[in-house]
Amino acid sequence: MNDNTSTIQIINLGYLTDTTWPGHLSNIDRQIDIAGIQVQLNEYYVPVGSHAKTRCIDGRHDPELDEGNLGPQVPGGAPGAALAYRLGVDKDDLTRGTFYNDAEIMIESYVRLGLAPGGHRDNHEHDADVVGCGAIDGIELILERMIDPKLVEDHKRLVKTLLGTSFNRDQYLRVLGAGLVLRSRSTDYFAGRGDILNLLEEKAPKSVSVLEGHHQEGLVVVNFVPNTTLTSNRFARDHQNVQAFGYDIWRSRQLAQTLFPLPSQAVDREQFITARVMLTIATLMTLTDGSLPLLVRIEDKGLEFREDATNLVR
Ligand SMILES: [Zn+2]
Ligand SMILES: [Zn+2]
């Protein structure tokens, strides 16, 4: 598939933001050799295992990880896609439904479509309703950040950068609007989200990982190259435990294509991807202060993406 790695490029898009985001994770006092990482990063990408469970973007160590059989990384793993579905696609009344039920539908869809779901906890002591995955535990806050008027321009800039020519302003605004409506009843909608990983374990045995230690993510990598993913344990081990948030954006496209395969579902497909990317940026706004460098890994199929990026990242 991607055996000619010479066509793959790692591009540094600079820091996530020039302002300060509300999250805690910061890179400000860290001396990261981003130029060195950029040169070597491609060596840390491998083909995904075809039946390997979906992983979170979380960069922490997974002691059980089989680095010869890695699943793709998306925020919150498989249940994380549920909110994108609710905001971007679902034709139901936004005043009904719960995140728990949406996650259940998403996990069932994964299983039905032959995709291996996955998610994670961590090994800390937490309150009973906290699972240890920032993308699940912080989901209410992530929704807040996504619709925060103070962050929206920065948010839109990054979403445009990642979606390139497929960015559609109307779709962007539609997802924001759905977010506003859902936020008005977020206590009800998100009730019971702490049970989602039990549900995942039940529907897909052994699909829940337990990550160790503390967050030490020092960069964000968005990977566009289909069917490849980051060897997260090896990357951190070789970089003095500097971890990377790895987002396999190709997987969101693939999932959209698999969930909505018909020509008549083109709009659902695009809106699902838009909502997923919007929530990913909002997740980074919730977890970090925006001081982490953002790298993209893409196949060099011409200048299209780079022209977009240079125009938009100002
Ligand atoms: Zn924790
Ligand atoms: Zn997570």
XYZ file of C-alpha atoms and ligand atoms in Angstrom:
316
model
C 0.000 0.000 0.000
C 2.512 2.571 1.150
C 5.700 0.689 0.472
C 7.309 3.664 -1.223
C 7.999 5.716 1.884
C 10.047 8.240 -0.080
C 6.781 9.880 -1.146
C 5.748 10.444 2.468
C 6.430 13.816 4.016
C 6.460 15.044 7.585
C 5.542 18.728 7.639
C 5.884 20.998 10.661
C 2.934 23.403 10.889
C 4.318 25.236 13.920
C 2.670 25.434 17.323
C -0.997 24.598 17.698
C -1.747 28.237 18.463
C -0.165 31.633 19.076
C -2.600 32.279 21.937
C -3.184 30.198 25.070
C -5.762 27.442 25.257
C -7.421 26.445 28.518
C -5.859 22.965 28.826
C -3.036 22.094 31.243
C -0.546 20.177 29.142
C 2.224 22.542 28.141
C 5.417 22.398 26.205
C 6.689 25.810 27.154
C 9.558 24.751 29.417
C 10.471 21.661 27.469
C 13.417 21.527 25.123
C 12.081 19.332 22.369
C 14.229 18.784 19.313
C 11.340 19.104 16.916
C 13.602 19.340 13.852
C 15.270 16.066 14.853
C 11.908 14.423 15.489
C 10.636 15.620 12.124
C 13.516 13.911 10.334
C 13.040 10.572 12.093
C 9.309 10.441 12.682
C 8.478 8.355 9.646
C 10.471 5.465 11.120
C 7.916 5.286 13.922
C 5.004 4.623 11.564
C 4.010 1.053 10.715
C 1.151 -0.624 8.830
C -1.905 -1.168 11.031
C -2.839 -4.704 12.048
C -6.030 -5.583 10.179
C -7.811 -6.865 13.297
C -6.004 -4.755 15.889
C -8.204 -2.782 18.262
C -8.766 0.936 17.805
C -6.581 3.108 20.054
C -6.905 6.580 21.550
C -4.654 9.520 20.569
C -3.312 9.409 24.163
C 0.499 9.096 24.076
C 0.981 7.275 27.381
C 2.593 3.878 27.758
C 0.499 0.781 27.162
C 2.258 -2.177 28.787
C 0.163 -4.692 26.832
C 0.657 -3.058 23.452
C 1.677 -5.401 20.649
C 3.735 -3.083 18.467
C 3.615 -5.603 15.645
C -0.173 -5.392 15.565
C -1.325 -1.836 16.158
C -4.776 -0.365 15.641
C -5.375 3.201 14.435
C -5.501 6.143 16.869
C -8.556 8.391 17.221
C -9.673 10.547 20.196
C -11.447 8.384 22.774
C -11.101 5.268 20.605
C -14.307 3.860 19.116
C -16.780 5.405 21.626
C -15.196 8.792 20.889
C -16.858 8.757 17.451
C -20.328 8.731 19.014
C -20.537 12.471 19.590
C -19.409 13.213 16.032
C -22.243 11.028 14.837
C -24.756 12.815 17.068
C -23.623 16.311 16.015
C -22.867 15.706 12.368
C -25.302 13.080 11.186
C -28.053 11.968 13.487
C -31.464 12.979 12.217
C -33.040 12.428 15.635
C -34.269 15.270 17.690
C -31.219 16.742 19.475
C -33.343 17.010 22.609
C -33.344 13.226 22.995
C -30.733 10.483 23.295
C -27.675 10.007 25.487
C -23.968 9.737 24.843
C -24.108 6.243 26.342
C -26.682 5.098 23.781
C -24.841 6.810 20.944
C -21.627 5.063 22.016
C -23.475 1.751 22.112
C -24.710 2.256 18.546
C -21.195 3.222 17.450
C -19.589 0.169 19.070
C -22.220 -2.110 17.504
C -21.589 -0.524 14.109
C -17.860 -1.146 14.450
C -18.494 -4.813 15.245
C -21.042 -5.206 12.439
C -18.703 -3.610 9.896
C -15.728 -5.738 10.891
C -13.761 -2.900 12.514
C -12.188 -3.708 15.863
C -13.390 -1.207 18.488
C -11.163 -0.163 21.371
C -10.779 2.312 24.188
C -8.799 2.731 27.380
C -8.664 3.486 31.064
C -5.521 4.403 33.018
C -3.903 3.018 36.140
C -4.654 5.947 38.467
C -7.105 6.080 41.343
C -10.132 7.926 40.013
C -13.692 8.596 41.110
C -16.068 5.860 40.023
C -17.419 7.757 37.020
C -13.959 8.744 35.710
C -12.399 6.267 33.300
C -8.951 7.804 32.720
C -9.394 8.747 29.058
C -9.318 12.542 28.635
C -11.420 12.377 25.479
C -14.243 10.579 27.346
C -13.909 12.122 30.830
C -13.544 15.598 29.374
C -16.238 15.245 26.750
C -18.591 17.834 28.255
C -15.749 20.321 28.449
C -14.685 19.421 24.905
C -18.149 20.360 23.687
C -17.885 23.649 25.646
C -14.539 24.456 24.031
C -15.839 23.685 20.573
C -18.585 26.282 20.868
C -16.641 28.839 22.937
C -16.807 32.173 21.036
C -13.316 33.087 22.284
C -11.823 29.978 20.688
C -13.916 29.636 17.578
C -11.658 31.469 15.112
C -8.635 29.465 16.202
C -10.708 26.310 16.103
C -11.951 26.987 12.591
C -8.425 27.781 11.380
C -7.157 24.370 12.467
C -10.184 22.478 11.200
C -9.698 24.173 7.804
C -6.020 23.281 7.849
C -6.768 19.601 8.403
C -9.746 19.342 6.059
C -8.097 21.349 3.283
C -10.255 21.663 0.208
C -13.012 19.539 1.752
C -13.680 22.188 4.415
C -17.265 23.411 4.049
C -18.275 26.452 6.069
C -21.975 25.563 6.132
C -21.226 22.121 7.502
C -18.881 23.614 10.070
C -21.598 26.001 11.250
C -24.196 23.260 11.286
C -22.088 21.132 13.639
C -21.451 24.176 15.862
C -25.194 24.804 15.986
C -25.928 21.202 16.899
C -23.277 21.519 19.626
C -25.017 24.573 21.071
C -28.349 22.779 21.235
C -26.831 19.678 22.798
C -24.918 21.747 25.356
C -28.212 23.090 26.673
C -28.951 19.603 27.987
C -25.432 18.250 28.420
C -25.998 16.978 31.977
C -28.699 14.626 30.714
C -26.975 13.755 27.480
C -23.650 12.808 29.093
C -25.109 11.031 32.148
C -23.669 7.542 32.578
C -20.676 8.091 30.300
C -18.413 6.502 32.960
C -20.034 3.150 32.107
C -19.070 3.295 28.451
C -15.906 1.267 28.888
C -17.802 -1.496 30.689
C -20.128 -1.574 27.721
C -17.174 -1.724 25.336
C -15.633 -4.587 27.303
C -18.949 -6.432 27.171
C -19.557 -5.938 23.435
C -15.942 -6.528 22.429
C -13.994 -8.527 25.029
C -10.363 -7.445 25.577
C -10.906 -4.205 23.682
C -10.091 -1.944 26.660
C -6.447 -1.057 27.349
C -5.014 0.359 30.578
C -2.464 3.107 30.005
C 0.277 3.822 32.557
C 1.903 6.867 34.034
C 1.416 10.530 33.310
C 0.766 12.606 30.259
C 4.026 13.830 28.742
C 2.851 14.592 25.241
C 5.199 17.089 23.623
C 3.791 17.175 20.088
C 0.754 16.370 17.989
C 0.995 14.349 14.795
C -1.912 14.143 12.371
C -1.376 11.224 10.033
C -3.040 11.254 6.615
C -1.374 8.113 5.246
C -3.989 5.339 5.072
C -3.500 2.111 7.008
C -0.493 3.325 8.982
C -0.127 4.296 12.629
C 2.377 5.452 15.240
C 4.362 3.009 17.381
C 3.601 5.067 20.480
C 5.539 3.049 23.076
C 8.683 2.913 20.965
C 8.447 6.622 20.097
C 8.320 7.658 23.775
C 11.035 5.189 24.769
C 13.422 6.591 22.146
C 12.657 10.240 23.037
C 13.255 10.434 26.813
C 9.567 9.711 27.412
C 8.348 12.611 25.313
C 5.041 11.263 24.034
C 3.054 12.219 20.950
C -0.655 12.685 20.480
C -1.205 10.667 17.313
C -4.371 11.201 15.314
C -4.889 8.914 12.333
C -7.205 11.203 10.403
C -7.361 8.676 7.550
C -9.302 6.445 9.931
C -12.053 9.034 10.363
C -12.410 9.169 6.570
C -12.407 5.384 6.336
C -14.991 5.082 9.111
C -17.212 7.645 7.385
C -16.903 5.734 4.130
C -17.754 2.467 5.905
C -20.690 3.875 7.893
C -22.131 5.795 4.925
C -21.093 3.932 1.780
C -23.934 4.924 -0.530
C -23.692 7.787 -3.032
C -26.862 9.205 -1.454
C -25.033 9.445 1.894
C -22.308 11.822 0.699
C -23.477 14.667 2.944
C -23.624 12.442 6.041
C -20.140 11.225 5.230
C -18.707 14.738 4.937
C -20.483 15.993 8.036
C -19.309 13.062 10.090
C -15.694 13.780 9.129
C -16.146 17.497 9.792
C -17.623 16.822 13.237
C -14.898 14.298 14.093
C -12.109 16.710 13.153
C -13.881 19.571 14.986
C -14.076 17.453 18.140
C -10.439 16.416 17.795
C -9.302 20.053 17.747
C -11.628 20.814 20.677
C -10.070 17.849 22.531
C -6.600 19.347 22.041
C -7.956 22.719 23.244
C -9.223 20.995 26.382
C -6.116 18.941 27.134
C -3.333 21.368 26.145
C -2.464 25.061 26.348
C -1.736 25.054 22.597
C 2.055 25.218 22.942
C 2.697 21.814 21.351
C 4.075 21.663 17.812
C 1.750 20.236 15.174
C 3.189 17.925 12.537
C 1.358 16.298 9.672
C 2.369 13.122 7.899
C 1.106 13.004 4.328
C 1.682 11.355 1.018
C 3.176 13.801 -1.402
C 0.584 13.885 -4.140
C 1.358 17.419 -5.198
C 1.154 20.761 -3.520
C -2.539 20.956 -2.755
C -2.346 20.375 0.967
C 0.704 22.530 1.516
C -0.770 25.463 -0.346
C -3.850 25.186 1.823
C -1.770 24.960 4.925
C 0.368 27.961 4.135
C -2.649 30.033 3.239
C -4.529 29.122 6.338
C -1.917 28.883 9.055
C -1.071 32.508 9.553
Zn -5.739 9.278 35.241
Zn -7.994 8.538 25.684
